[in-house]
XYZ file of C-alpha atoms in Angstrom:
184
model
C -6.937 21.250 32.432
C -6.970 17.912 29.895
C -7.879 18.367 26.419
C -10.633 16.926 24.734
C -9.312 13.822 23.440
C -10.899 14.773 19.886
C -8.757 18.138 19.764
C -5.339 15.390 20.818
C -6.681 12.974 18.285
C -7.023 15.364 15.571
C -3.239 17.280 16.339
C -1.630 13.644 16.251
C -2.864 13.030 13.063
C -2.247 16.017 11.598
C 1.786 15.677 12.501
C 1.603 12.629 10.777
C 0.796 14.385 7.295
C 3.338 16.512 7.429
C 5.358 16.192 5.176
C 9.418 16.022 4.582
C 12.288 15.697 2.130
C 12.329 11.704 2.308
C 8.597 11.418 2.540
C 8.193 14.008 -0.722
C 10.468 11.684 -2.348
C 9.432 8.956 -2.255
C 5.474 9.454 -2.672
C 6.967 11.251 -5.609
C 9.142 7.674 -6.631
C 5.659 5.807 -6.469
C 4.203 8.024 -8.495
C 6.965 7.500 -11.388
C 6.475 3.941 -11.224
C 3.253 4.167 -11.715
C 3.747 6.142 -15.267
C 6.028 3.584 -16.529
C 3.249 0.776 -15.247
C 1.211 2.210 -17.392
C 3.427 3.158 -20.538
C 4.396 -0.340 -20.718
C 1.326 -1.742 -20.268
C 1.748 -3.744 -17.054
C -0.306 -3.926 -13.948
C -0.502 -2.817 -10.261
C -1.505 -5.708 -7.573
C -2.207 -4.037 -4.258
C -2.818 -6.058 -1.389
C -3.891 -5.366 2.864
C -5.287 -7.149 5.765
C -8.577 -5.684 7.396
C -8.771 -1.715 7.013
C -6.079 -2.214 4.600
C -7.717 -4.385 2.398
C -10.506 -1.379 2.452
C -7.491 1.239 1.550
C -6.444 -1.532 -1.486
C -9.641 -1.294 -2.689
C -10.138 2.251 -2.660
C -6.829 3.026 -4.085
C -7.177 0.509 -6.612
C -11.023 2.052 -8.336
C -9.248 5.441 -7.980
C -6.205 4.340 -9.735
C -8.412 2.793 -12.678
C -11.050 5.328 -12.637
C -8.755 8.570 -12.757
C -5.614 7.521 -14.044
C -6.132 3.977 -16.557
C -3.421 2.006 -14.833
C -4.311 -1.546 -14.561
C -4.871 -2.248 -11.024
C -6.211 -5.434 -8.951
C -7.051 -6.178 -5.248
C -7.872 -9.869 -4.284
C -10.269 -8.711 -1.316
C -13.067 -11.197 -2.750
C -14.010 -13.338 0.205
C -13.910 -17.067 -2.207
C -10.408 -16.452 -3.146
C -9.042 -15.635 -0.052
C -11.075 -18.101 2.000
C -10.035 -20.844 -0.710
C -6.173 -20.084 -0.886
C -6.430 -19.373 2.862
C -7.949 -22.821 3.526
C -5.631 -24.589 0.887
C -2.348 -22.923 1.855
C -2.671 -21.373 5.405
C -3.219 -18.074 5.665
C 0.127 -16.549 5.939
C 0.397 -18.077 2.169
C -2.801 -15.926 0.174
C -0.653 -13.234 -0.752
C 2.244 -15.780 -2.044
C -0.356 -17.639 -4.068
C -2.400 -14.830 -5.681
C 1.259 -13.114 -6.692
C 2.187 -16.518 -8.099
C -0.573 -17.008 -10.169
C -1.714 -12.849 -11.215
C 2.107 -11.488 -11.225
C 3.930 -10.710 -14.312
C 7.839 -9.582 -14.528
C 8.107 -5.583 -14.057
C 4.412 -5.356 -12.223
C 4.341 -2.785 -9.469
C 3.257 -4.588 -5.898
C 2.003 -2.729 -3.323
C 1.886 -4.083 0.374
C 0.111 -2.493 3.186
C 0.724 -3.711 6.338
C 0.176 -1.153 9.801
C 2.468 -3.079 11.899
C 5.003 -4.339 9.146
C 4.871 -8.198 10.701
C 1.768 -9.337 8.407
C 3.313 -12.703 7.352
C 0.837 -12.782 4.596
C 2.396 -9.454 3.233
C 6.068 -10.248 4.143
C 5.666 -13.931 2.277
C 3.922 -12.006 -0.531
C 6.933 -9.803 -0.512
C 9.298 -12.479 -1.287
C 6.896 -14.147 -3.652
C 7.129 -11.068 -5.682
C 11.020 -10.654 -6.000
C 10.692 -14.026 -7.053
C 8.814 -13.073 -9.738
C 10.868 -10.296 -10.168
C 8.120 -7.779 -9.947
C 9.634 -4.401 -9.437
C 9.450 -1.856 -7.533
C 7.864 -3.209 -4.317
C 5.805 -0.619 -2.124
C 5.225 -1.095 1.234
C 3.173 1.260 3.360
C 3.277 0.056 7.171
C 3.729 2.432 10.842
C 4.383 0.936 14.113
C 8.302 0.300 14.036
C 10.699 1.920 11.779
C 12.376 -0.606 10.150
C 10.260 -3.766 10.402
C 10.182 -6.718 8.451
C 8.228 -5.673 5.690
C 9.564 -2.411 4.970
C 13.407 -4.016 5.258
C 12.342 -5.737 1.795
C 10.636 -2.973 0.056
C 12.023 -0.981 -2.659
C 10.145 1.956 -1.714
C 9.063 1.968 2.129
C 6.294 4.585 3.409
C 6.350 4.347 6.699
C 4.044 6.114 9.586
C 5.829 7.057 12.784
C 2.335 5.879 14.938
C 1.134 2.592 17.044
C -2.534 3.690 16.334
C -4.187 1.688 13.939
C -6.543 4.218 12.724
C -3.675 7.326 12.205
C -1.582 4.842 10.043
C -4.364 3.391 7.740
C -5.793 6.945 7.398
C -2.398 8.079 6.339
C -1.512 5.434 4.059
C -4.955 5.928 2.153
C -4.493 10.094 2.357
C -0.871 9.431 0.641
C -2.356 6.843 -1.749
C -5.143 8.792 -2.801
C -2.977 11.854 -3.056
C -0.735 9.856 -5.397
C -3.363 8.991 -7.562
C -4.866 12.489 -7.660
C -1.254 13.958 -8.481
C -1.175 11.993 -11.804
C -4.543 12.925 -12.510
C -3.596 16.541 -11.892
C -0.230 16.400 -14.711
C -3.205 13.892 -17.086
C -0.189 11.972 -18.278
């Protein structure tokens, strides 16, 4: 007999929370950056396409809200039409980082299949400006572009859309609730 998809659907997912030495580590790394973000008074830019631009915002009024850290999204449709239009779209990221980024900021880049252009040109803008560390949350394949230029790399072992973004905003949101947990 086949099982219900929703019973599949929901045992997928759940393997994809699980969680192990590396995984531990570095949502554990993240979180460290984020207390020296905010000791030295610096900021977090956090950027996504689509339902990651939803995750970026979400992360980002939790992160202010709960925890104090700076933190900025650029999912305002003027902006991003207007850099789009100006630069092409593979540029946005590039742009916003050139003009919002500051040496030492923490950059996070979410990108489900890794090979957002916008995010791996964004990537590149920021090592120019020598934020540090970069983030990258992504799935599809291990070891794609964006996550080869990351300083720390979370990556989802799926090719469904919906089990990666919902992981990257569980680990995310745990993140943030983790710092609220120790209160600094």
């Amino acid at each position: 007999m086949k099982k219900n998809f929703f019973i599949n659907y929901n045992l997928e997912f759940r393997k994809l929370l699980d969680l192990d030495q590396n995984l531990i580590k570095s949502l554990g790394e993240i979180k460290s950056q984020l207390k020296i973000i905010k000791k030295k008074n610096k900021k977090v830019l956090i950027f996504g396409n689509g339902g990651s631009a939803a995750i970026a915002n979400h992360f980002t009024i939790d992160l202010i809200k709960n925890t104090r850290i700076r933190c900025m999204n650029f999912n305002e449709s003027s902006i991003l039409t207007c850099l789009s239009n100006d630069y092409g779209y593979d540029n946005w990221v590039k742009k916003i980082i050139e003009y919002y980024a500051d040496k030492n900021d923490l950059i996070f880049l979410i990108s489900s299949s890794g090979e957002s252009k916008n995010m791996i040109n964004g990537c590149a803008a920021a090592k120019n400006k020598k934020c540090f560390p970069i983030v990258t949350f992504t799935g599809f394949r291990k070891g794609n572009s964006l996550s080869k230029k990351g300083d720390i790399n979370i990556w989802v072992n799926s090719k469904k859309y919906n089990h990666i973004e919902n992981s990257h905003q569980f680990f995310l949101l745990s993140i943030v609730d983790s710092i609220k947990e120790n209160k600094f």
